[in-house]
PDB file of C-alpha atoms and ligand atoms in Angstrom:
ATOM      1  CA  MET S 533      -7.556   3.132  34.795  1.00  0.00           C
ATOM      2  CA  SER S 534      -3.784   3.240  34.550  1.00  0.00           C
ATOM      3  CA  ASP S 535      -1.146   2.665  31.899  1.00  0.00           C
ATOM      4  CA  ILE S 536       0.499  -0.099  33.882  1.00  0.00           C
ATOM      5  CA  ASN S 537      -0.153  -3.721  32.990  1.00  0.00           C
ATOM      6  CA  LEU S 538      -1.453  -5.761  35.914  1.00  0.00           C
ATOM      7  CA  ILE S 539      -1.554  -8.996  33.888  1.00  0.00           C
ATOM      8  CA  SER S 540       0.807  -9.859  31.015  1.00  0.00           C
ATOM      9  CA  VAL S 541       0.475 -13.257  29.390  1.00  0.00           C
ATOM     10  CA  ASN S 542       3.297 -14.146  26.981  1.00  0.00           C
ATOM     11  CA  ASN S 543       3.323 -17.138  24.622  1.00  0.00           C
ATOM     12  CA  LEU S 544       1.147 -19.177  26.971  1.00  0.00           C
ATOM     13  CA  VAL S 545       0.889 -22.867  26.088  1.00  0.00           C
ATOM     14  CA  LYS S 546      -1.211 -25.436  27.922  1.00  0.00           C
ATOM     15  CA  HIS S 547      -1.427 -29.008  26.645  1.00  0.00           C
ATOM     16  CA  PHE S 548      -3.148 -31.857  28.458  1.00  0.00           C
ATOM     17  CA  PRO S 549      -2.311 -35.563  28.144  1.00  0.00           C
ATOM     18  CA  VAL S 550      -4.970 -37.786  26.560  1.00  0.00           C
ATOM     19  CA  PRO S 551      -5.777 -40.786  28.791  1.00  0.00           C
ATOM     20  CA  GLY S 552      -4.846 -44.054  27.064  1.00  0.00           C
ATOM     21  CA  ARG S 553      -3.021 -42.310  24.178  1.00  0.00           C
ATOM     22  CA  HIS S 554       0.637 -42.077  25.091  1.00  0.00           C
ATOM     23  CA  ASN S 555       1.876 -39.356  22.717  1.00  0.00           C
ATOM     24  CA  ALA S 556      -1.390 -37.509  22.130  1.00  0.00           C
ATOM     25  CA  ARG S 557      -1.973 -34.080  23.654  1.00  0.00           C
ATOM     26  CA  VAL S 558      -5.004 -31.786  23.806  1.00  0.00           C
ATOM     27  CA  HIS S 559      -3.731 -28.441  22.489  1.00  0.00           C
ATOM     28  CA  ALA S 560      -5.995 -26.382  24.743  1.00  0.00           C
ATOM     29  CA  VAL S 561      -3.952 -23.164  24.482  1.00  0.00           C
ATOM     30  CA  ASP S 562      -1.133 -22.508  21.979  1.00  0.00           C
ATOM     31  CA  ASP S 563       1.081 -19.438  22.072  1.00  0.00           C
ATOM     32  CA  VAL S 564      -1.435 -16.942  23.441  1.00  0.00           C
ATOM     33  CA  SER S 565      -0.260 -13.450  24.456  1.00  0.00           C
ATOM     34  CA  PHE S 566      -2.139 -10.418  25.786  1.00  0.00           C
ATOM     35  CA  SER S 567      -2.038  -7.942  28.636  1.00  0.00           C
ATOM     36  CA  ILE S 568      -4.611  -6.215  30.839  1.00  0.00           C
ATOM     37  CA  LYS S 569      -3.976  -2.795  32.323  1.00  0.00           C
ATOM     38  CA  ARG S 570      -4.840  -2.162  35.943  1.00  0.00           C
ATOM     39  CA  GLY S 571      -8.508  -1.133  36.233  1.00  0.00           C
ATOM     40  CA  GLU S 572      -9.433  -2.479  32.781  1.00  0.00           C
ATOM     41  CA  THR S 573     -11.596  -5.366  31.626  1.00  0.00           C
ATOM     42  CA  LEU S 574     -10.557  -7.737  28.871  1.00  0.00           C
ATOM     43  CA  GLY S 575     -13.438  -9.716  27.395  1.00  0.00           C
ATOM     44  CA  LEU S 576     -12.343 -13.106  26.068  1.00  0.00           C
ATOM     45  CA  VAL S 577     -14.740 -14.663  23.586  1.00  0.00           C
ATOM     46  CA  GLY S 578     -14.991 -17.895  21.602  1.00  0.00           C
ATOM     47  CA  GLU S 579     -16.979 -21.103  21.201  1.00  0.00           C
ATOM     48  CA  SER S 580     -16.863 -23.886  23.805  1.00  0.00           C
ATOM     49  CA  GLY S 581     -13.521 -25.659  23.598  1.00  0.00           C
ATOM     50  CA  CYS S 582     -11.571 -22.663  22.231  1.00  0.00           C
ATOM     51  CA  GLY S 583      -9.327 -22.556  25.306  1.00  0.00           C
ATOM     52  CA  LYS S 584     -10.591 -19.387  26.989  1.00  0.00           C
ATOM     53  CA  SER S 585     -11.353 -21.081  30.330  1.00  0.00           C
ATOM     54  CA  THR S 586      -7.966 -22.826  30.230  1.00  0.00           C
ATOM     55  CA  VAL S 587      -6.296 -19.424  29.785  1.00  0.00           C
ATOM     56  CA  ALA S 588      -8.242 -18.142  32.799  1.00  0.00           C
ATOM     57  CA  LYS S 589      -7.438 -21.143  34.974  1.00  0.00           C
ATOM     58  CA  SER S 590      -3.772 -20.905  34.001  1.00  0.00           C
ATOM     59  CA  ILE S 591      -3.657 -17.249  35.067  1.00  0.00           C
ATOM     60  CA  VAL S 592      -5.081 -17.997  38.514  1.00  0.00           C
ATOM     61  CA  ARG S 593      -2.825 -21.072  38.539  1.00  0.00           C
ATOM     62  CA  MET S 594      -5.565 -23.691  38.807  1.00  0.00           C
ATOM     63  CA  HIS S 595      -3.537 -25.137  35.898  1.00  0.00           C
ATOM     64  CA  LYS S 596       0.225 -25.047  35.668  1.00  0.00           C
ATOM     65  CA  PRO S 597       1.141 -23.759  32.180  1.00  0.00           C
ATOM     66  CA  THR S 598       3.088 -26.062  29.864  1.00  0.00           C
ATOM     67  CA  SER S 599       5.217 -23.070  28.872  1.00  0.00           C
ATOM     68  CA  GLY S 600       5.087 -19.292  28.608  1.00  0.00           C
ATOM     69  CA  SER S 601       5.048 -16.571  31.226  1.00  0.00           C
ATOM     70  CA  ILE S 602       2.242 -14.960  33.209  1.00  0.00           C
ATOM     71  CA  PHE S 603       3.233 -11.727  34.907  1.00  0.00           C
ATOM     72  CA  PHE S 604       1.155 -10.438  37.800  1.00  0.00           C
ATOM     73  CA  GLY S 605       2.673  -6.963  38.086  1.00  0.00           C
ATOM     74  CA  GLU S 606       6.422  -7.570  38.059  1.00  0.00           C
ATOM     75  CA  GLN S 607       6.356 -11.240  39.051  1.00  0.00           C
ATOM     76  CA  ASP S 608       6.187 -14.168  36.650  1.00  0.00           C
ATOM     77  CA  ILE S 609       3.813 -16.565  38.427  1.00  0.00           C
ATOM     78  CA  ALA S 610       3.662 -19.202  35.664  1.00  0.00           C
ATOM     79  CA  GLN S 611       6.140 -21.577  37.220  1.00  0.00           C
ATOM     80  CA  LEU S 612       5.904 -20.594  40.917  1.00  0.00           C
ATOM     81  CA  LYS S 613       5.548 -23.455  43.363  1.00  0.00           C
ATOM     82  CA  GLU S 614       2.322 -23.856  45.354  1.00  0.00           C
ATOM     83  CA  ARG S 615       3.908 -22.408  48.527  1.00  0.00           C
ATOM     84  CA  GLU S 616       5.208 -19.367  46.638  1.00  0.00           C
ATOM     85  CA  LEU S 617       1.776 -18.721  45.110  1.00  0.00           C
ATOM     86  CA  ASN S 618       0.032 -17.924  48.411  1.00  0.00           C
ATOM     87  CA  ALA S 619       0.743 -14.194  48.223  1.00  0.00           C
ATOM     88  CA  TYR S 620      -0.849 -14.072  44.748  1.00  0.00           C
ATOM     89  CA  ARG S 621      -3.879 -16.219  45.534  1.00  0.00           C
ATOM     90  CA  LYS S 622      -5.105 -13.393  47.769  1.00  0.00           C
ATOM     91  CA  LYS S 623      -4.869 -10.929  44.901  1.00  0.00           C
ATOM     92  CA  MET S 624      -6.709 -13.053  42.324  1.00  0.00           C
ATOM     93  CA  GLN S 625     -10.192 -14.528  42.555  1.00  0.00           C
ATOM     94  CA  MET S 626     -12.502 -16.381  40.192  1.00  0.00           C
ATOM     95  CA  VAL S 627     -16.280 -16.250  39.726  1.00  0.00           C
ATOM     96  CA  PHE S 628     -17.643 -19.316  37.930  1.00  0.00           C
ATOM     97  CA  GLN S 629     -20.481 -19.820  35.465  1.00  0.00           C
ATOM     98  CA  ASP S 630     -22.629 -22.043  37.653  1.00  0.00           C
ATOM     99  CA  PRO S 631     -22.874 -20.601  41.160  1.00  0.00           C
ATOM    100  CA  TYR S 632     -24.805 -23.650  42.363  1.00  0.00           C
ATOM    101  CA  SER S 633     -22.000 -26.113  41.681  1.00  0.00           C
ATOM    102  CA  SER S 634     -19.280 -23.711  42.829  1.00  0.00           C
ATOM    103  CA  LEU S 635     -20.896 -23.238  46.266  1.00  0.00           C
ATOM    104  CA  ASN S 636     -20.760 -26.117  48.759  1.00  0.00           C
ATOM    105  CA  PRO S 637     -24.455 -26.976  49.364  1.00  0.00           C
ATOM    106  CA  ARG S 638     -23.724 -28.060  52.972  1.00  0.00           C
ATOM    107  CA  MET S 639     -22.298 -24.702  54.036  1.00  0.00           C
ATOM    108  CA  THR S 640     -24.235 -21.642  55.151  1.00  0.00           C
ATOM    109  CA  VAL S 641     -23.607 -18.337  53.409  1.00  0.00           C
ATOM    110  CA  LEU S 642     -21.649 -17.185  56.478  1.00  0.00           C
ATOM    111  CA  LYS S 643     -19.252 -20.133  56.205  1.00  0.00           C
ATOM    112  CA  LEU S 644     -19.026 -19.947  52.423  1.00  0.00           C
ATOM    113  CA  ILE S 645     -17.952 -16.310  52.450  1.00  0.00           C
ATOM    114  CA  ALA S 646     -15.654 -16.814  55.455  1.00  0.00           C
ATOM    115  CA  GLU S 647     -13.819 -19.687  53.732  1.00  0.00           C
ATOM    116  CA  PRO S 648     -11.358 -17.544  51.689  1.00  0.00           C
ATOM    117  CA  LEU S 649     -10.666 -15.359  54.757  1.00  0.00           C
ATOM    118  CA  ILE S 650      -9.848 -18.458  56.814  1.00  0.00           C
ATOM    119  CA  ALA S 651      -7.723 -19.910  53.984  1.00  0.00           C
ATOM    120  CA  GLN S 652      -5.712 -16.682  53.858  1.00  0.00           C
ATOM    121  CA  GLY S 653      -5.301 -16.634  57.660  1.00  0.00           C
ATOM    122  CA  VAL S 654      -7.243 -13.348  58.075  1.00  0.00           C
ATOM    123  CA  VAL S 655      -9.586 -14.982  60.646  1.00  0.00           C
ATOM    124  CA  THR S 656      -9.643 -18.406  62.282  1.00  0.00           C
ATOM    125  CA  ASN S 657     -13.422 -18.955  62.195  1.00  0.00           C
ATOM    126  CA  ALA S 658     -16.521 -17.620  60.449  1.00  0.00           C
ATOM    127  CA  LYS S 659     -17.944 -15.857  63.545  1.00  0.00           C
ATOM    128  CA  GLN S 660     -14.902 -13.566  63.742  1.00  0.00           C
ATOM    129  CA  ALA S 661     -15.685 -12.302  60.248  1.00  0.00           C
ATOM    130  CA  LYS S 662     -19.452 -11.883  60.706  1.00  0.00           C
ATOM    131  CA  ASP S 663     -19.495  -8.049  60.544  1.00  0.00           C
ATOM    132  CA  LEU S 664     -17.271  -8.061  57.472  1.00  0.00           C
ATOM    133  CA  ILE S 665     -19.480 -10.679  55.808  1.00  0.00           C
ATOM    134  CA  ILE S 666     -22.694  -8.775  56.507  1.00  0.00           C
ATOM    135  CA  GLU S 667     -21.103  -5.643  55.061  1.00  0.00           C
ATOM    136  CA  ILE S 668     -20.107  -7.375  51.817  1.00  0.00           C
ATOM    137  CA  LEU S 669     -23.514  -9.109  51.577  1.00  0.00           C
ATOM    138  CA  GLN S 670     -25.193  -5.714  51.758  1.00  0.00           C
ATOM    139  CA  LYS S 671     -22.881  -4.403  49.050  1.00  0.00           C
ATOM    140  CA  VAL S 672     -23.937  -7.177  46.667  1.00  0.00           C
ATOM    141  CA  GLY S 673     -27.632  -6.578  47.402  1.00  0.00           C
ATOM    142  CA  LEU S 674     -28.248  -9.261  50.045  1.00  0.00           C
ATOM    143  CA  SER S 675     -28.683  -8.788  53.800  1.00  0.00           C
ATOM    144  CA  ALA S 676     -27.715 -10.016  57.275  1.00  0.00           C
ATOM    145  CA  GLU S 677     -30.707 -12.370  57.387  1.00  0.00           C
ATOM    146  CA  HIS S 678     -29.181 -14.402  54.541  1.00  0.00           C
ATOM    147  CA  THR S 679     -26.070 -15.412  56.513  1.00  0.00           C
ATOM    148  CA  PHE S 680     -27.536 -18.632  57.944  1.00  0.00           C
ATOM    149  CA  ARG S 681     -29.232 -19.857  54.778  1.00  0.00           C
ATOM    150  CA  TYR S 682     -27.927 -22.517  52.384  1.00  0.00           C
ATOM    151  CA  PRO S 683     -27.270 -22.108  48.615  1.00  0.00           C
ATOM    152  CA  HIS S 684     -30.419 -24.053  47.592  1.00  0.00           C
ATOM    153  CA  GLU S 685     -32.577 -21.431  49.326  1.00  0.00           C
ATOM    154  CA  PHE S 686     -31.532 -18.764  46.802  1.00  0.00           C
ATOM    155  CA  SER S 687     -32.341 -17.962  43.174  1.00  0.00           C
ATOM    156  CA  GLY S 688     -29.611 -18.238  40.492  1.00  0.00           C
ATOM    157  CA  GLY S 689     -29.019 -14.486  40.533  1.00  0.00           C
ATOM    158  CA  GLN S 690     -28.738 -14.416  44.337  1.00  0.00           C
ATOM    159  CA  ARG S 691     -26.299 -17.339  44.267  1.00  0.00           C
ATOM    160  CA  GLN S 692     -24.101 -15.427  41.810  1.00  0.00           C
ATOM    161  CA  ARG S 693     -24.199 -12.468  44.234  1.00  0.00           C
ATOM    162  CA  ILE S 694     -22.954 -14.819  46.967  1.00  0.00           C
ATOM    163  CA  SER S 695     -20.126 -15.987  44.657  1.00  0.00           C
ATOM    164  CA  LEU S 696     -19.231 -12.372  44.021  1.00  0.00           C
ATOM    165  CA  ALA S 697     -19.242 -11.591  47.757  1.00  0.00           C
ATOM    166  CA  ARG S 698     -16.973 -14.584  48.316  1.00  0.00           C
ATOM    167  CA  ALA S 699     -14.562 -13.309  45.659  1.00  0.00           C
ATOM    168  CA  LEU S 700     -14.617  -9.720  46.954  1.00  0.00           C
ATOM    169  CA  ILE S 701     -14.245 -10.386  50.688  1.00  0.00           C
ATOM    170  CA  ILE S 702     -10.459 -10.681  50.526  1.00  0.00           C
ATOM    171  CA  LYS S 703     -10.132  -7.491  48.463  1.00  0.00           C
ATOM    172  CA  PRO S 704      -8.530  -8.948  45.343  1.00  0.00           C
ATOM    173  CA  GLU S 705      -6.945  -6.796  42.634  1.00  0.00           C
ATOM    174  CA  PHE S 706      -7.918  -9.092  39.780  1.00  0.00           C
ATOM    175  CA  ILE S 707     -11.050 -11.197  39.192  1.00  0.00           C
ATOM    176  CA  VAL S 708     -11.612 -13.776  36.478  1.00  0.00           C
ATOM    177  CA  CYS S 709     -15.315 -13.971  35.618  1.00  0.00           C
ATOM    178  CA  ASP S 710     -15.787 -17.266  33.755  1.00  0.00           C
ATOM    179  CA  GLU S 711     -19.141 -16.868  31.969  1.00  0.00           C
ATOM    180  CA  PRO S 712     -20.700 -15.428  35.160  1.00  0.00           C
ATOM    181  CA  ILE S 713     -24.030 -14.544  33.550  1.00  0.00           C
ATOM    182  CA  SER S 714     -24.529 -17.364  31.011  1.00  0.00           C
ATOM    183  CA  ALA S 715     -26.616 -19.479  33.387  1.00  0.00           C
ATOM    184  CA  LEU S 716     -28.827 -16.581  34.522  1.00  0.00           C
ATOM    185  CA  ASP S 717     -32.145 -15.269  33.214  1.00  0.00           C
ATOM    186  CA  VAL S 718     -31.757 -12.284  30.899  1.00  0.00           C
ATOM    187  CA  SER S 719     -33.467  -9.993  33.422  1.00  0.00           C
ATOM    188  CA  ILE S 720     -30.915 -10.964  36.097  1.00  0.00           C
ATOM    189  CA  GLN S 721     -27.869 -10.749  33.799  1.00  0.00           C
ATOM    190  CA  ALA S 722     -27.976  -6.934  33.736  1.00  0.00           C
ATOM    191  CA  GLN S 723     -28.087  -6.778  37.547  1.00  0.00           C
ATOM    192  CA  VAL S 724     -24.946  -8.894  37.892  1.00  0.00           C
ATOM    193  CA  ILE S 725     -23.165  -6.908  35.161  1.00  0.00           C
ATOM    194  CA  ASN S 726     -24.058  -3.640  36.926  1.00  0.00           C
ATOM    195  CA  LEU S 727     -22.697  -4.998  40.198  1.00  0.00           C
ATOM    196  CA  LEU S 728     -19.424  -5.998  38.544  1.00  0.00           C
ATOM    197  CA  GLN S 729     -19.127  -2.517  37.013  1.00  0.00           C
ATOM    198  CA  GLU S 730     -19.850  -0.800  40.348  1.00  0.00           C
ATOM    199  CA  PHE S 731     -17.078  -2.760  42.058  1.00  0.00           C
ATOM    200  CA  LYS S 732     -14.714  -2.175  39.172  1.00  0.00           C
ATOM    201  CA  TYR S 733     -14.888   1.599  39.667  1.00  0.00           C
ATOM    202  CA  GLU S 734     -15.178   1.550  43.458  1.00  0.00           C
ATOM    203  CA  ARG S 735     -12.173  -0.717  43.985  1.00  0.00           C
ATOM    204  CA  SER S 736     -10.174  -0.174  40.756  1.00  0.00           C
ATOM    205  CA  LEU S 737     -10.607  -3.856  39.968  1.00  0.00           C
ATOM    206  CA  THR S 738      -9.175  -5.525  36.899  1.00  0.00           C
ATOM    207  CA  TYR S 739     -11.287  -8.211  35.213  1.00  0.00           C
ATOM    208  CA  LEU S 740     -10.874 -10.982  32.689  1.00  0.00           C
ATOM    209  CA  PHE S 741     -14.456 -11.548  31.546  1.00  0.00           C
ATOM    210  CA  ILE S 742     -15.088 -14.748  29.613  1.00  0.00           C
ATOM    211  CA  ALA S 743     -18.122 -15.322  27.407  1.00  0.00           C
ATOM    212  CA  HIS S 744     -19.071 -17.497  24.455  1.00  0.00           C
ATOM    213  CA  ASP S 745     -20.574 -14.710  22.396  1.00  0.00           C
ATOM    214  CA  LEU S 746     -19.767 -11.114  21.651  1.00  0.00           C
ATOM    215  CA  SER S 747     -23.052  -9.669  22.917  1.00  0.00           C
ATOM    216  CA  MET S 748     -22.266 -10.690  26.493  1.00  0.00           C
ATOM    217  CA  VAL S 749     -18.981  -8.795  26.746  1.00  0.00           C
ATOM    218  CA  ARG S 750     -20.142  -5.664  24.958  1.00  0.00           C
ATOM    219  CA  TYR S 751     -21.031  -3.569  27.987  1.00  0.00           C
ATOM    220  CA  VAL S 752     -18.221  -4.597  30.301  1.00  0.00           C
ATOM    221  CA  SER S 753     -15.043  -4.769  28.232  1.00  0.00           C
ATOM    222  CA  ASP S 754     -12.414  -2.150  27.448  1.00  0.00           C
ATOM    223  CA  HIS S 755     -10.702  -4.604  25.099  1.00  0.00           C
ATOM    224  CA  VAL S 756     -11.902  -7.845  23.535  1.00  0.00           C
ATOM    225  CA  GLY S 757      -9.903 -10.906  22.486  1.00  0.00           C
ATOM    226  CA  VAL S 758     -11.359 -13.593  20.219  1.00  0.00           C
ATOM    227  CA  MET S 759     -10.028 -17.140  20.590  1.00  0.00           C
ATOM    228  CA  TYR S 760     -10.427 -20.133  18.301  1.00  0.00           C
ATOM    229  CA  LEU S 761      -9.060 -23.617  18.890  1.00  0.00           C
ATOM    230  CA  GLY S 762      -6.400 -22.541  21.373  1.00  0.00           C
ATOM    231  CA  ARG S 763      -5.235 -19.472  19.420  1.00  0.00           C
ATOM    232  CA  MET S 764      -5.906 -15.740  19.713  1.00  0.00           C
ATOM    233  CA  MET S 765      -7.430 -14.648  16.396  1.00  0.00           C
ATOM    234  CA  GLU S 766      -8.147 -10.974  17.003  1.00  0.00           C
ATOM    235  CA  ILE S 767      -7.682  -8.523  19.845  1.00  0.00           C
ATOM    236  CA  CYS S 768      -8.448  -4.798  19.964  1.00  0.00           C
ATOM    237  CA  ASP S 769     -10.438  -2.236  21.914  1.00  0.00           C
ATOM    238  CA  SER S 770     -14.093  -3.081  22.327  1.00  0.00           C
ATOM    239  CA  GLU S 771     -15.355  -0.321  20.040  1.00  0.00           C
ATOM    240  CA  GLN S 772     -13.283  -1.689  17.138  1.00  0.00           C
ATOM    241  CA  ILE S 773     -14.438  -5.258  17.654  1.00  0.00           C
ATOM    242  CA  TYR S 774     -18.075  -4.165  17.261  1.00  0.00           C
ATOM    243  CA  LYS S 775     -17.659  -1.444  14.610  1.00  0.00           C
ATOM    244  CA  THR S 776     -14.825  -2.815  12.443  1.00  0.00           C
ATOM    245  CA  PRO S 777     -14.286  -6.532  13.129  1.00  0.00           C
ATOM    246  CA  LEU S 778     -11.699  -7.968  10.713  1.00  0.00           C
ATOM    247  CA  HIS S 779     -11.127 -11.689  11.263  1.00  0.00           C
ATOM    248  CA  PRO S 780     -13.589 -13.980   9.406  1.00  0.00           C
ATOM    249  CA  TYR S 781     -14.221 -15.857  12.667  1.00  0.00           C
ATOM    250  CA  THR S 782     -15.091 -12.639  14.512  1.00  0.00           C
ATOM    251  CA  LEU S 783     -17.440 -11.738  11.631  1.00  0.00           C
ATOM    252  CA  GLY S 784     -19.103 -15.125  12.110  1.00  0.00           C
ATOM    253  CA  LEU S 785     -19.523 -14.476  15.838  1.00  0.00           C
ATOM    254  CA  HIS S 786     -21.124 -11.132  14.963  1.00  0.00           C
ATOM    255  CA  ALA S 787     -23.564 -12.876  12.667  1.00  0.00           C
ATOM    256  CA  ALA S 788     -24.551 -15.182  15.524  1.00  0.00           C
ATOM    257  CA  ILE S 789     -25.702 -12.287  17.745  1.00  0.00           C
ATOM    258  CA  PRO S 790     -29.520 -12.369  17.740  1.00  0.00           C
ATOM    259  CA  ILE S 791     -31.217  -9.192  16.453  1.00  0.00           C
ATOM    260  CA  PRO S 792     -34.518  -8.415  18.214  1.00  0.00           C
ATOM    261  CA  ASP S 793     -35.928  -6.737  15.067  1.00  0.00           C
ATOM    262  CA  PRO S 794     -37.106  -9.422  12.528  1.00  0.00           C
ATOM    263  CA  VAL S 795     -36.854  -7.041   9.526  1.00  0.00           C
ATOM    264  CA  ALA S 796     -33.285  -6.050  10.386  1.00  0.00           C
ATOM    265  CA  ALA S 797     -32.451  -9.713  11.060  1.00  0.00           C
ATOM    266  CA  MET S 798     -33.617 -10.718   7.549  1.00  0.00           C
ATOM    267  CA  SER S 799     -31.454  -8.079   5.888  1.00  0.00           C
ATOM    268  CA  LYS S 800     -28.365  -9.106   7.833  1.00  0.00           C
ATOM    269  CA  LYS S 801     -25.518  -9.684   5.355  1.00  0.00           C
ATOM    270  CA  GLN S 802     -23.051 -11.714   7.431  1.00  0.00           C
ATOM    271  CA  SER S 803     -23.672 -15.420   7.808  1.00  0.00           C
ATOM    272  CA  ALA S 804     -22.979 -17.503  10.880  1.00  0.00           C
ATOM    273  CA  ILE S 805     -20.103 -19.998  10.971  1.00  0.00           C
ATOM    274  CA  GLU S 806     -20.936 -23.459   9.699  1.00  0.00           C
ATOM    275  CA  GLY S 807     -19.489 -26.814  10.706  1.00  0.00           C
ATOM    276  CA  ASP S 808     -17.974 -28.019  13.949  1.00  0.00           C
ATOM    277  CA  ILE S 809     -14.828 -26.955  15.716  1.00  0.00           C
ATOM    278  CA  PRO S 810     -12.044 -29.490  14.851  1.00  0.00           C
ATOM    279  CA  SER S 811     -10.462 -31.689  17.510  1.00  0.00           C
ATOM    280  CA  PRO S 812      -7.884 -29.878  19.662  1.00  0.00           C
ATOM    281  CA  ILE S 813      -5.895 -33.165  19.745  1.00  0.00           C
ATOM    282  CA  SER S 814      -4.913 -32.700  16.100  1.00  0.00           C
ATOM    283  CA  PRO S 815      -5.653 -29.077  15.147  1.00  0.00           C
ATOM    284  CA  PRO S 816      -5.607 -28.302  11.394  1.00  0.00           C
ATOM    285  CA  GLN S 817      -2.312 -27.316   9.729  1.00  0.00           C
ATOM    286  CA  GLY S 818      -1.951 -23.691   8.689  1.00  0.00           C
ATOM    287  CA  CYS S 819      -4.714 -21.391   9.905  1.00  0.00           C
ATOM    288  CA  ARG S 820      -6.726 -23.293  12.486  1.00  0.00           C
ATOM    289  CA  PHE S 821      -9.931 -21.726  11.192  1.00  0.00           C
ATOM    290  CA  HIS S 822      -9.378 -22.729   7.549  1.00  0.00           C
ATOM    291  CA  THR S 823     -11.719 -25.751   7.665  1.00  0.00           C
ATOM    292  CA  ARG S 824     -14.666 -23.418   8.348  1.00  0.00           C
ATOM    293  CA  CYS S 825     -13.570 -20.174   6.706  1.00  0.00           C
ATOM    294  CA  THR S 826     -15.503 -19.015   3.647  1.00  0.00           C
ATOM    295  CA  GLN S 827     -12.516 -16.890   2.546  1.00  0.00           C
ATOM    296  CA  CYS S 828      -9.903 -19.652   2.790  1.00  0.00           C
ATOM    297  CA  MET S 829      -6.966 -19.356   0.337  1.00  0.00           C
ATOM    298  CA  ASN S 830      -4.207 -21.856  -0.526  1.00  0.00           C
ATOM    299  CA  ILE S 831      -1.713 -20.280   1.875  1.00  0.00           C
ATOM    300  CA  CYS S 832      -4.207 -20.700   4.738  1.00  0.00           C
ATOM    301  CA  ARG S 833      -3.930 -24.522   4.538  1.00  0.00           C
ATOM    302  CA  SER S 834      -0.163 -24.569   5.044  1.00  0.00           C
ATOM    303  CA  GLU S 835       0.993 -21.423   6.869  1.00  0.00           C
ATOM    304  CA  GLU S 836      -0.288 -20.362  10.237  1.00  0.00           C
ATOM    305  CA  PRO S 837      -0.928 -16.579  10.209  1.00  0.00           C
ATOM    306  CA  GLU S 838       0.806 -14.492  12.879  1.00  0.00           C
ATOM    307  CA  LEU S 839      -1.147 -12.211  15.176  1.00  0.00           C
ATOM    308  CA  LYS S 840      -0.062  -8.760  14.034  1.00  0.00           C
ATOM    309  CA  ASP S 841      -1.008  -5.130  14.413  1.00  0.00           C
ATOM    310  CA  VAL S 842      -2.901  -3.783  11.391  1.00  0.00           C
ATOM    311  CA  GLY S 843      -3.139  -0.287  12.904  1.00  0.00           C
ATOM    312  CA  ASN S 844      -4.490   1.358  16.067  1.00  0.00           C
ATOM    313  CA  ASN S 845      -3.449  -1.608  18.213  1.00  0.00           C
ATOM    314  CA  HIS S 846      -5.886  -3.820  16.297  1.00  0.00           C
ATOM    315  CA  LEU S 847      -4.252  -7.259  16.170  1.00  0.00           C
ATOM    316  CA  VAL S 848      -5.438  -9.914  13.705  1.00  0.00           C
ATOM    317  CA  ALA S 849      -4.154 -13.386  12.786  1.00  0.00           C
ATOM    318  CA  CYS S 850      -5.321 -13.798   9.183  1.00  0.00           C
ATOM    319  CA  HIS S 851      -3.577 -13.975   5.797  1.00  0.00           C
ATOM    320  CA  LEU S 852      -6.154 -11.554   4.369  1.00  0.00           C
ATOM    321  CA  PHE S 853      -4.196  -8.837   6.214  1.00  0.00           C
ATOM    322  CA  ASP S 854      -0.674  -9.970   5.313  1.00  0.00           C
ATOM    323  CA  ASN S 855       0.299  -6.745   3.530  1.00  0.00           C
TER     324      ASN S 855
HETATM  325 FE1  LIG R2075      -9.713 -17.561   6.689  1.00  0.00          FE
HETATM  326 FE2  LIG R2075      -7.255 -17.758   5.694  1.00  0.00          FE
HETATM  327 FE3  LIG R2075      -7.858 -15.750   7.314  1.00  0.00          FE
HETATM  328 FE4  LIG R2075      -7.673 -18.222   8.249  1.00  0.00          FE
HETATM  329  S1  LIG R2075      -6.017 -17.013   7.385  1.00  0.00           S
HETATM  330  S2  LIG R2075      -9.235 -16.773   8.706  1.00  0.00           S
HETATM  331  S3  LIG R2075      -8.510 -19.407   6.565  1.00  0.00           S
HETATM  332  S4  LIG R2075      -8.704 -16.135   5.293  1.00  0.00           S
END
């Protein structure tokens, strides 16, 4: 780990037009800021529709941000043109939730893993990269005999290993893992997590690890950010988020983590969040969480709380911590 930020996101905004509604916009991400030091993992957590995947896709420039800056090292890549982005595409890769839909079913493993190398001009065809591909397959726990098979011939866990090999083959510095274990059996999830951790230390990789609940990011993250309806609600080191969570939404996410012991589960004090997430087309005034917050006060309905440090680099956006 180092003290130098590899990724710095500042006041990121991403709005999408609503088809058929001229002035309406989906407020997918609003004024989100955070940084990730080289060699660290930031876990980004929140319910479906909170904007975490849009943040990730904006960083790897699958989406062009509406406004804000995204620094990769010293360079702001937020507004770079497609041609200027090539040098950064090699340094950033993404692993998706569903390896089956992210892998072309008509391509063999050899061609799938060669594709990023060909796109970056490292080789001109898959055969030239065969030795390199076999080496990376072995590193992710597969073997040379898998090179001529197709994605449907593998289990979910094996397909995610292929996705990982495809991301690693061009030696990126930064990988976005967008819910990489959510679609896998519990027994396979740990294997994929262990692989990610091995590569993190071996190659000093930096990760943004996205998940919809706190339990999934626990063992991989150095820091954890909690998003709700396009906003960052809380961000701190991972120990604090589990031992001393502060934001009422984070407390609700804690309550949603299943406890394997039925006696302990019955004595659990926190209660899970009720109600549905409001529409991101017209997010609530004031605190965006106020329609579901059990501690809502008058000020919460009119004034949006700022994300501020309440000590030890623990940032919270909630009026309960205004003083
Ligand atoms: Fe709840 Fe108010 Fe804090 Fe929002 S600002 S989380 S509504 S207490």
